[in-house]
Amino acid sequence: MIPVGSYFRLLTDYLRPQRAKVALLAVVLTGVIGLQLLNPQLIKQFIDAAVEDSDASQLIPIAVAFIVIAIAQQALAIWSTYLAEDIGWTATNLLRSDITEHTIRLDMGFHKGKSPGELIERIDGDVTSLSNFFSAMMIKVVANGALIIGILVMLARESWIVGLGVAVFTLLAMAVMTGLHQVAVPWWKAVRATSAETYGFVGEVVEGTEDITANGAAPYMNERFDDLHRKWLPQTVRAWMGWGIMWSTNIVLYGLSLTLVFALGAWLFGIGTLTIGSVYLVFHYTEMTRYPMDQIRNQLEDLQKASAAIDRVSELLAKRTQLKPEGDTPVPDGPLSVKFDRVDFAYTDGDGDSQEIVLHDVSFDIAPGRIVGLLGRTGSGKSTIARLITRLYEPQRGAVSLGGIVTWDARVEDFRRRVGMVTQDVQLFRASVRDNLTFFDATVPDEQIVEAIHRLELDGWLASLPDGLDTVLETGSGGLSAGQAQLLAFTRIFLEDPGIVVLDEASSRLDPTTEALIERAVDHLLEDRTGIIIAHRLGTVIRADDILILEDGRVVEYGERIALIGDPNSRFSQLLTTGMEEVLA
Ligand code: ATP
Ligand code: MG
């Protein structure tokens, strides 16, 4: 059965802001129903008057009234359709932005577990299939139910036998249709699930085109694409078959109902209970039950398509972020201290199940304005520390404090604004360099951007761009070299003016000129800020005040760089003598 309760909540939540329009729609629909019931009465009068051989002067007013009412009814019907669509789309747009907002606020663990295509299908595809659900699905069901009851009452007024006969038949027909509906619902669910899976797959493949092509995996991907379609097609055929069976059953039922009324009408006319006008009226009303029955059936069908979507949308909305609820302590200006207090961390998948522990009991305290070089083998947890500082994840145990404030005591946005991070692979957007630098914030004036570039001594880089700030980049690596992308990312952060800068250095090697540019830019970037530099080259850690070395998620050394150099037993001095690449790679 349809879980009316939960649907009703979703419905009322999103229709409440449009109460007035919904009420107007109800009024208009009542008008449409009233006029629909009224008009056949005029036909009956017309026929009976004509049979009695009255002159045309009596018939003309009836005919004119009939036409006026018919036109009015159509006008109201158009208006009601317009209103219903308007309500439906307003509600779905609201829902769409709510889900988007909700999803964005979920933690990184959730996002890693979902492919972009799947989320698009959820936020756009599923919600679109809900538009009719909101566009007065319930209202239409109620209105058409009312119309059918109205028709039955009108029929009973002509003859209670006919009224009763048609009522019983209608109930039976409804029962049959509802039964069929229940069989078909799971079939649609399967179709929607496979379609989401397919789009998820396509999104993933498109994103990885370069790797897939380079590794010759294209045939394999094609094969999987085929497999998905081989699953999708029969499911779709089955679902539409379900629809077809409902449709044809409906036609057969309609034929039976007309037969019933013809027989009853002929009999009642024969014994003189009904006039010829009444027989026509009965026939006409019975025929009229077909449209509302169709409508109800269509609505139920839409609901069966929508119910899977509703379930998934509700599930998504119910998904709670793994991040702790945030407080609203203001975050101070200027350089911020960074403190890890006995932090344990494991990545969790989308459902919150923990995997292997990545950080063990990590504690360190960085004073504001200090620059720390973070070293460690690949996989030792360096980038993970950076992600905890930007609060993409929450530690399972212990706490991270910035500027003396535990991260969850302040608003996520406030903290992220104060932390600038350059990741190992800089994400660029298919947009101008300007938009890439400002993250599409059009209020940042060009002078400010140029000034930032100048302060980072990157004027040469700017001059090398063919169209200056208007140069359009491609997505992904953006047609820039890794070094150039880093420079762009530095400028991005410089514009943000954060109190903490986290540089997760790309492990790729750069040409000496770019490297020199980067070195200078980093110096400027770190002026008067707390810096955490995740370094793969010794050259990069030369500027660090302190050195922190991680091994398998544990801090194995933390101290002043100069002091560590002076101590021949320190890991850092061993690194310096053996060469970092040999030890860390
Ligand atoms: P590198 O020098 O290669 O950048 P790293 O020190 O930055 O390495 P991390 O990225 O912090 O290493 O990874 C630490 C551990 O966490 C690794 O074992 C890695 O497999 C795991 N890990 C990293 N990201 C995720 C993720 N999103 N989900 C699950 N496990 C992850
Ligand atoms: Mg890393």
XYZ file of C-alpha atoms and ligand atoms in Angstrom:
617
model
C 0.000 0.000 0.000
C 1.058 3.573 -0.495
C 2.577 4.978 2.737
C 0.226 7.931 2.833
C 1.571 9.286 6.124
C 5.128 10.007 5.071
C 4.013 11.313 1.668
C 1.554 13.591 3.339
C 4.333 15.125 5.452
C 6.490 15.813 2.412
C 3.460 17.234 0.653
C 2.359 19.536 3.449
C 5.928 20.705 4.109
C 6.296 21.947 0.563
C 2.727 23.065 -0.107
C 2.370 25.063 3.091
C 4.213 28.118 1.712
C 1.712 28.136 -1.184
C -1.449 27.730 0.871
C -3.315 30.536 -0.918
C -2.647 29.077 -4.351
C -3.641 25.594 -3.219
C -6.925 26.950 -1.822
C -7.594 28.799 -5.079
C -6.942 25.598 -6.993
C -9.430 23.739 -4.808
C -12.077 26.383 -5.521
C -11.429 26.316 -9.270
C -11.570 22.524 -9.334
C -14.884 22.568 -7.451
C -16.182 24.935 -10.120
C -15.049 22.589 -12.884
C -16.802 19.658 -11.192
C -20.018 21.604 -10.601
C -20.253 22.700 -14.219
C -19.467 19.199 -15.440
C -22.379 17.841 -13.413
C -24.713 20.626 -14.497
C -24.362 20.456 -18.260
C -25.855 16.961 -18.892
C -29.003 18.129 -17.090
C -29.444 20.669 -19.895
C -29.055 17.935 -22.494
C -31.763 15.942 -20.788
C -34.109 18.961 -20.782
C -33.268 19.626 -24.406
C -34.009 16.066 -25.513
C -37.235 15.813 -23.544
C -38.407 19.201 -24.884
C -37.529 18.194 -28.439
C -39.359 14.860 -28.108
C -42.460 16.728 -26.907
C -42.460 18.669 -30.223
C -42.104 22.068 -28.583
C -41.020 24.919 -30.843
C -37.484 26.148 -31.318
C -37.984 29.190 -29.046
C -37.872 26.825 -26.043
C -34.816 24.957 -27.259
C -32.592 27.918 -28.120
C -32.108 29.229 -24.520
C -31.184 25.693 -23.384
C -28.684 25.340 -26.196
C -27.130 28.767 -25.459
C -26.864 27.966 -21.738
C -25.218 24.649 -22.622
C -22.596 26.358 -24.788
C -21.859 29.066 -22.206
C -21.415 26.502 -19.452
C -19.226 24.298 -21.627
C -16.940 27.236 -22.449
C -16.799 28.356 -18.823
C -15.936 24.811 -17.767
C -13.062 24.634 -20.255
C -11.744 28.018 -19.133
C -11.765 26.896 -15.512
C -10.092 23.634 -16.486
C -7.257 25.510 -18.185
C -6.868 27.757 -15.181
C -6.741 24.785 -12.819
C -4.041 23.114 -14.937
C -1.983 26.278 -14.881
C -2.341 26.571 -11.121
C -1.468 22.923 -10.556
C 1.717 23.143 -12.663
C 2.732 26.373 -10.976
C 2.274 24.866 -7.516
C 4.078 21.680 -8.527
C 7.148 23.361 -9.930
C 7.432 25.875 -7.133
C 7.347 23.009 -4.632
C 9.882 20.882 -6.508
C 12.277 23.793 -6.937
C 12.060 24.396 -3.221
C 12.716 20.728 -2.548
C 15.599 20.713 -5.019
C 17.338 23.613 -3.298
C 16.695 22.061 0.124
C 18.281 18.772 -0.926
C 21.218 20.546 -2.540
C 21.800 22.594 0.582
C 21.461 19.507 2.763
C 23.812 17.465 0.601
C 26.478 20.151 0.518
C 26.501 20.192 4.284
C 27.079 16.449 4.558
C 30.589 15.323 5.436
C 33.259 14.269 2.987
C 32.744 10.595 3.851
C 29.254 10.774 2.359
C 30.457 12.506 -0.789
C 33.295 10.070 -1.353
C 30.757 7.259 -1.219
C 28.528 8.743 -3.915
C 29.376 9.295 -7.548
C 28.477 12.734 -8.945
C 26.112 11.151 -11.493
C 24.179 9.419 -8.748
C 23.738 12.641 -6.814
C 22.580 14.460 -9.936
C 20.020 11.737 -10.578
C 18.880 12.039 -6.971
C 18.642 15.802 -6.814
C 17.405 16.425 -10.328
C 15.924 13.221 -11.757
C 14.067 12.035 -8.703
C 12.807 15.455 -7.813
C 11.568 16.087 -11.351
C 9.558 12.903 -11.197
C 7.970 14.358 -8.087
C 6.677 17.496 -9.810
C 3.296 15.922 -10.497
C 3.174 14.573 -6.985
C 3.155 18.147 -5.794
C 1.204 19.541 -8.729
C -1.929 18.614 -6.943
C -1.721 14.842 -7.248
C -3.703 14.553 -4.063
C -5.971 17.424 -5.004
C -6.740 15.770 -8.326
C -7.456 12.464 -6.669
C -9.807 14.142 -4.205
C -11.464 16.302 -6.879
C -12.021 13.364 -9.194
C -13.307 11.264 -6.329
C -15.768 14.072 -5.599
C -16.792 14.184 -9.244
C -17.504 10.448 -9.261
C -19.597 10.763 -6.086
C -21.438 13.722 -7.629
C -22.187 11.651 -10.717
C -23.469 8.748 -8.623
C -25.762 11.091 -6.689
C -27.094 12.534 -9.956
C -27.656 9.013 -11.291
C -29.497 7.965 -8.133
C -31.762 10.991 -8.578
C -32.853 9.588 -11.932
C -33.240 6.013 -10.660
C -31.873 4.408 -7.534
C -31.356 1.124 -9.373
C -29.040 2.775 -11.884
C -27.284 4.720 -9.110
C -26.670 1.577 -7.117
C -25.649 -0.473 -10.163
C -23.069 2.048 -11.335
C -21.809 2.584 -7.752
C -21.182 -1.123 -7.225
C -19.519 -1.411 -10.589
C -17.294 1.614 -9.937
C -16.166 0.204 -6.596
C -15.321 -3.131 -8.198
C -13.401 -1.395 -10.961
C -11.439 0.645 -8.424
C -10.551 -2.480 -6.468
C -9.251 -4.200 -9.595
C -7.188 -1.180 -10.599
C -5.689 -0.769 -7.124
C -4.721 -4.429 -7.067
C -2.919 -4.113 -10.381
C -1.244 -0.934 -9.195
C 0.339 -2.730 -6.289
C 1.848 -5.345 -8.541
C 3.447 -2.711 -10.757
C 5.059 -0.463 -8.105
C 8.171 -2.608 -7.464
C 8.721 -2.841 -11.205
C 9.112 0.917 -11.435
C 11.367 0.984 -8.411
C 13.756 -1.397 -10.120
C 13.816 0.787 -13.232
C 14.662 3.924 -11.290
C 17.399 2.170 -9.319
C 19.072 0.866 -12.470
C 18.831 4.252 -14.123
C 20.567 5.878 -11.137
C 23.252 3.214 -11.252
C 23.794 3.757 -14.968
C 24.127 7.502 -14.682
C 26.468 7.084 -11.753
C 28.611 4.812 -13.873
C 28.583 7.200 -16.836
C 29.551 10.134 -14.610
C 32.454 8.160 -13.204
C 33.694 7.062 -16.605
C 33.444 10.531 -18.103
C 35.432 11.936 -15.212
C 38.105 9.307 -15.676
C 38.281 9.475 -19.480
C 41.968 10.254 -19.484
C 42.974 7.357 -17.242
C 40.598 4.930 -18.898
C 41.761 5.678 -22.412
C 45.411 5.754 -21.444
C 45.145 2.380 -19.744
C 43.181 0.801 -22.583
C 40.240 0.106 -20.280
C 37.689 1.487 -22.731
C 36.449 -1.925 -23.975
C 35.956 -3.067 -20.397
C 33.987 0.084 -19.582
C 31.893 -0.426 -22.710
C 31.182 -3.936 -21.572
C 29.945 -2.705 -18.200
C 27.898 -0.046 -19.941
C 26.321 -2.791 -22.049
C 25.645 -4.914 -18.968
C 23.820 -2.073 -17.300
C 21.679 -1.501 -20.358
C 21.000 -5.201 -20.683
C 19.604 -5.044 -17.178
C 17.804 -1.749 -17.695
C 15.881 -2.602 -20.854
C 13.958 -5.689 -19.644
C 13.135 -3.881 -16.420
C 11.734 -0.951 -18.363
C 9.764 -3.240 -20.656
C 8.297 -5.038 -17.640
C 7.352 -1.764 -15.952
C 5.624 -0.446 -19.056
C 3.906 -3.808 -19.497
C 2.454 -3.287 -16.052
C 1.254 0.071 -17.241
C -0.204 -1.495 -20.389
C -2.111 -4.134 -18.440
C -3.631 -1.440 -16.258
C -4.543 0.589 -19.307
C -6.250 -2.236 -21.172
C -8.065 -3.477 -18.076
C -9.414 0.014 -17.741
C -10.814 -0.026 -21.291
C -12.485 -3.403 -20.770
C -14.048 -2.144 -17.547
C -15.329 0.906 -19.366
C -16.961 -1.260 -22.041
C -18.636 -3.369 -19.373
C -19.986 -0.300 -17.585
C -21.600 1.027 -20.780
C -23.182 -2.378 -21.442
C -24.617 -2.383 -17.940
C -26.111 1.076 -18.316
C -27.540 0.348 -21.775
C -29.299 -2.732 -20.473
C -30.630 -0.942 -17.385
C -31.699 2.095 -19.433
C -33.497 0.013 -22.024
C -35.335 -1.898 -19.321
C -36.347 1.208 -17.301
C -37.421 3.046 -20.466
C -39.482 0.011 -21.466
C -41.399 -0.037 -18.187
C -41.782 3.757 -18.319
C -39.649 4.703 -15.296
C -37.253 6.859 -17.355
C -37.926 9.344 -20.146
C -35.730 9.177 -23.236
C -33.944 12.297 -21.939
C -33.236 10.522 -18.641
C -31.883 7.473 -20.425
C -29.515 9.720 -22.333
C -28.597 11.490 -19.106
C -27.793 8.205 -17.372
C -25.727 7.097 -20.314
C -23.904 10.426 -20.444
C -23.138 10.454 -16.713
C -21.841 6.917 -16.826
C -19.574 7.849 -19.689
C -18.430 10.804 -17.617
C -17.159 8.514 -14.854
C -14.498 7.349 -17.244
C -12.500 10.577 -17.225
C -12.164 10.903 -13.443
C -11.431 7.171 -13.207
C -8.666 7.635 -15.774
C -7.368 10.598 -13.855
C -7.264 8.710 -10.598
C -5.553 5.818 -12.327
C -3.001 8.190 -13.885
C -2.361 9.777 -10.542
C -1.839 6.420 -8.896
C 0.516 5.497 -11.694
C 2.455 8.706 -11.232
C 2.516 7.962 -7.574
C 3.926 4.518 -8.252
C 6.657 6.100 -10.369
C 7.139 8.771 -7.737
C 7.027 6.560 -4.673
C 10.502 5.172 -5.310
C 11.727 8.729 -5.779
C 9.982 9.888 -2.632
C 11.601 7.102 -0.637
C 15.050 7.949 -1.895
C 14.602 11.685 -1.455
C 13.361 11.200 2.118
C 16.264 8.875 2.773
C 18.714 11.481 1.519
C 17.089 14.223 3.562
C 17.245 11.959 6.618
C 20.960 11.371 6.144
C 22.766 13.072 8.986
C 26.216 14.507 8.620
C 28.948 12.782 10.610
C 30.100 16.234 11.652
C 29.157 17.259 15.151
C 26.530 19.979 15.522
C 28.207 23.351 15.251
C 28.307 26.192 17.742
C 28.728 29.844 16.859
C 31.841 30.995 18.675
C 33.399 33.739 16.534
C 36.751 32.871 14.960
C 39.463 35.487 15.645
C 41.365 37.360 12.918
C 45.066 37.064 12.243
C 47.214 33.939 12.383
C 45.595 31.064 14.287
C 47.129 28.367 16.432
C 46.527 24.729 15.476
C 46.144 22.117 18.157
C 45.494 18.385 17.816
C 44.576 16.838 21.134
C 44.893 13.036 21.156
C 43.174 12.643 17.824
C 42.194 9.211 16.512
C 40.756 9.123 13.054
C 39.466 6.533 10.620
C 37.785 7.178 7.293
C 34.208 5.979 7.332
C 32.188 5.025 4.301
C 28.858 6.702 3.522
C 27.008 4.638 6.120
C 29.333 5.562 8.948
C 31.056 2.194 9.224
C 34.610 2.713 10.333
C 37.516 1.359 8.423
C 41.150 1.094 9.369
C 42.471 3.723 11.783
C 44.577 6.265 9.916
C 45.651 8.601 12.731
C 46.598 7.221 16.156
C 46.589 9.458 19.180
C 47.988 12.440 17.295
C 48.788 15.456 19.451
C 50.669 18.609 18.563
C 50.363 22.298 19.191
C 51.405 24.928 16.687
C 51.674 28.516 17.936
C 50.125 31.243 15.749
C 52.448 32.360 12.969
C 54.715 29.301 13.135
C 55.506 27.355 10.020
C 55.560 23.601 10.371
C 56.981 21.195 7.833
C 54.974 17.986 7.869
C 56.928 14.984 6.639
C 56.142 11.331 6.305
C 55.994 8.444 3.895
C 53.176 8.198 1.433
C 50.040 7.027 3.191
C 51.279 8.108 6.606
C 48.312 10.457 7.089
C 49.617 13.877 6.087
C 46.722 14.834 3.835
C 44.351 13.430 6.426
C 45.638 15.937 8.982
C 45.022 18.693 6.463
C 41.444 17.447 5.930
C 40.767 17.452 9.655
C 41.984 21.031 9.902
C 39.543 22.120 7.181
C 36.905 20.041 8.949
C 36.011 17.912 5.982
C 35.920 15.076 8.495
C 35.497 14.794 12.220
C 37.946 12.870 14.424
C 36.528 9.760 16.121
C 38.294 10.696 19.315
C 40.081 13.790 20.565
C 39.675 17.308 19.299
C 41.115 19.729 16.791
C 41.299 23.368 17.914
C 42.124 26.368 15.772
C 42.886 29.703 17.385
C 42.061 28.102 20.745
C 38.538 27.145 19.625
C 37.543 23.509 19.244
C 36.444 23.196 15.596
C 32.864 22.175 16.287
C 32.303 25.141 18.595
C 32.308 27.474 15.620
C 30.413 27.506 12.361
C 31.946 25.359 9.630
C 31.906 28.231 7.144
C 33.647 30.618 9.529
C 36.488 28.157 10.035
C 36.837 27.245 6.402
C 37.092 30.919 5.559
C 40.039 31.213 7.941
C 41.827 28.143 6.606
C 43.324 28.100 3.138
C 44.368 24.801 1.636
C 46.212 23.940 -1.534
C 45.639 20.264 -2.219
C 47.848 17.861 -4.090
C 45.780 18.200 -7.219
C 44.258 21.610 -7.675
C 40.713 21.512 -9.000
C 40.056 24.019 -11.740
C 36.748 24.983 -13.261
C 35.942 25.445 -16.899
C 35.814 29.211 -16.565
C 38.022 32.279 -16.802
C 41.135 32.565 -14.653
C 39.327 35.362 -12.800
C 36.417 33.094 -11.836
C 38.818 30.332 -10.915
C 40.626 32.699 -8.574
C 37.569 34.191 -6.909
C 35.407 31.057 -6.947
C 32.902 32.986 -9.077
C 32.597 35.830 -6.594
C 31.923 38.687 -9.015
C 32.256 41.312 -6.267
C 36.045 40.902 -6.093
C 37.470 43.784 -8.167
C 40.159 43.073 -10.775
C 42.559 45.459 -9.040
C 42.458 43.276 -5.942
C 43.232 40.173 -8.000
C 46.075 41.875 -9.844
C 47.379 43.208 -6.541
C 47.367 39.713 -5.027
C 49.204 38.340 -8.053
C 51.704 41.168 -7.768
C 52.280 40.553 -4.059
C 52.991 36.908 -4.814
C 55.446 38.072 -7.530
C 53.480 36.237 -10.157
C 53.104 39.132 -12.610
C 55.122 37.141 -15.096
C 52.669 34.269 -14.841
C 49.737 36.640 -15.395
C 51.455 38.178 -18.409
C 52.012 34.714 -19.868
C 48.269 33.982 -19.950
C 47.013 34.660 -23.500
C 43.947 36.675 -22.423
C 45.071 37.709 -18.962
C 42.370 37.175 -16.353
C 39.880 36.376 -19.110
C 41.794 33.287 -20.223
C 39.371 30.389 -20.138
C 40.614 27.208 -18.480
C 39.468 23.697 -19.186
C 38.117 21.485 -16.390
C 40.370 19.159 -14.428
C 43.946 20.213 -14.867
C 42.696 23.146 -16.911
C 45.377 22.983 -19.565
C 47.818 24.294 -16.965
C 50.895 22.479 -15.795
C 50.902 21.218 -12.218
C 53.139 24.128 -11.248
C 50.934 26.726 -12.889
C 47.891 25.232 -11.210
C 49.650 25.556 -7.855
C 50.394 29.200 -8.554
C 46.749 29.763 -9.346
C 45.764 28.047 -6.109
C 48.166 30.256 -4.127
C 46.548 33.359 -5.542
C 43.137 31.940 -4.684
C 44.154 31.548 -1.066
C 45.934 34.854 -0.902
C 42.666 36.536 -1.920
C 40.862 34.729 0.885
C 43.406 36.052 3.392
C 43.192 33.102 5.811
C 44.870 32.759 9.210
C 46.161 29.260 8.480
C 47.619 28.041 5.225
C 47.945 24.335 4.549
C 50.065 23.433 1.550
C 49.813 19.846 0.437
C 52.634 19.850 -2.019
C 52.187 17.975 -5.267
C 54.641 15.107 -5.382
C 55.351 15.682 -9.059
C 58.614 17.338 -9.954
C 58.609 20.844 -11.319
C 60.987 22.628 -13.628
C 63.507 24.854 -11.808
C 61.972 28.135 -13.021
C 58.484 27.249 -11.847
C 59.898 25.866 -8.650
C 61.668 29.154 -7.949
C 58.436 31.026 -8.656
C 56.559 28.731 -6.295
C 59.150 29.078 -3.564
C 58.890 32.860 -3.639
C 55.103 32.789 -3.788
C 54.995 30.438 -0.799
C 57.182 32.834 1.181
C 54.753 35.657 0.529
C 51.756 33.471 1.181
C 53.045 32.468 4.599
C 53.867 35.977 5.779
C 52.020 36.602 9.009
C 50.077 33.322 8.849
C 50.327 29.948 10.483
C 51.630 27.521 7.892
C 51.548 23.767 7.580
C 53.619 22.565 4.695
C 53.286 18.974 3.659
C 56.525 18.588 1.812
C 57.963 16.033 -0.513
C 61.128 17.995 -1.187
C 63.681 19.194 1.298
C 63.812 22.552 -0.434
C 60.301 23.217 0.701
C 60.912 22.581 4.404
C 63.920 24.910 4.606
C 61.582 27.730 5.553
C 59.827 25.749 8.316
C 60.295 26.760 11.950
C 59.324 23.316 13.203
C 59.340 19.825 11.785
C 56.697 17.186 12.424
C 57.311 13.666 11.182
C 54.483 11.159 10.856
C 54.839 7.426 10.584
C 51.819 5.181 10.071
C 49.533 7.782 11.521
C 51.655 8.466 14.602
C 53.742 11.514 15.431
C 57.288 10.202 15.744
C 59.111 13.496 15.897
C 58.113 17.086 16.511
C 60.497 19.898 17.301
C 62.291 23.019 16.171
C 63.993 22.527 12.857
C 67.279 24.044 13.977
C 67.355 21.907 17.108
C 66.603 18.773 15.133
C 69.382 19.533 12.679
C 71.722 19.930 15.623
C 70.816 16.518 16.998
C 72.510 13.867 14.853
C 70.160 11.184 16.218
C 66.989 12.922 15.128
C 65.089 11.468 12.228
C 65.183 14.809 10.547
C 68.960 14.983 10.451
C 69.015 11.419 9.169
C 66.676 12.564 6.445
C 69.004 15.393 5.619
C 72.016 13.126 5.328
C 70.380 10.277 3.421
C 68.188 12.546 1.345
C 64.494 12.813 1.840
C 63.493 11.060 -1.340
C 65.353 7.909 -0.393
C 63.864 7.731 3.072
C 60.334 8.933 2.434
C 59.497 7.666 -1.002
P 50.767 11.017 0.254
O 52.151 11.377 0.623
O 50.753 9.900 -0.746
O 49.929 12.152 -0.139
P 49.436 11.035 2.828
O 50.402 11.003 3.951
O 48.881 12.328 2.442
O 50.099 10.326 1.568
P 46.756 10.255 3.418
O 46.129 10.713 2.155
O 46.544 11.088 4.611
O 48.303 9.997 3.199
O 46.233 8.799 3.701
C 46.464 8.103 4.920
C 45.743 6.772 4.862
O 44.352 6.975 4.744
C 46.151 5.908 3.687
O 46.249 4.584 4.177
C 45.004 6.008 2.717
O 44.834 4.784 2.051
C 43.823 6.300 3.623
N 42.861 7.192 2.966
C 43.111 8.400 2.428
N 41.988 8.974 1.953
C 40.977 8.098 2.179
C 39.582 8.096 1.930
N 38.961 9.134 1.349
N 38.860 7.018 2.313
C 39.462 5.971 2.917
N 40.760 5.905 3.190
C 41.544 6.956 2.830
Mg 48.616 13.281 0.636
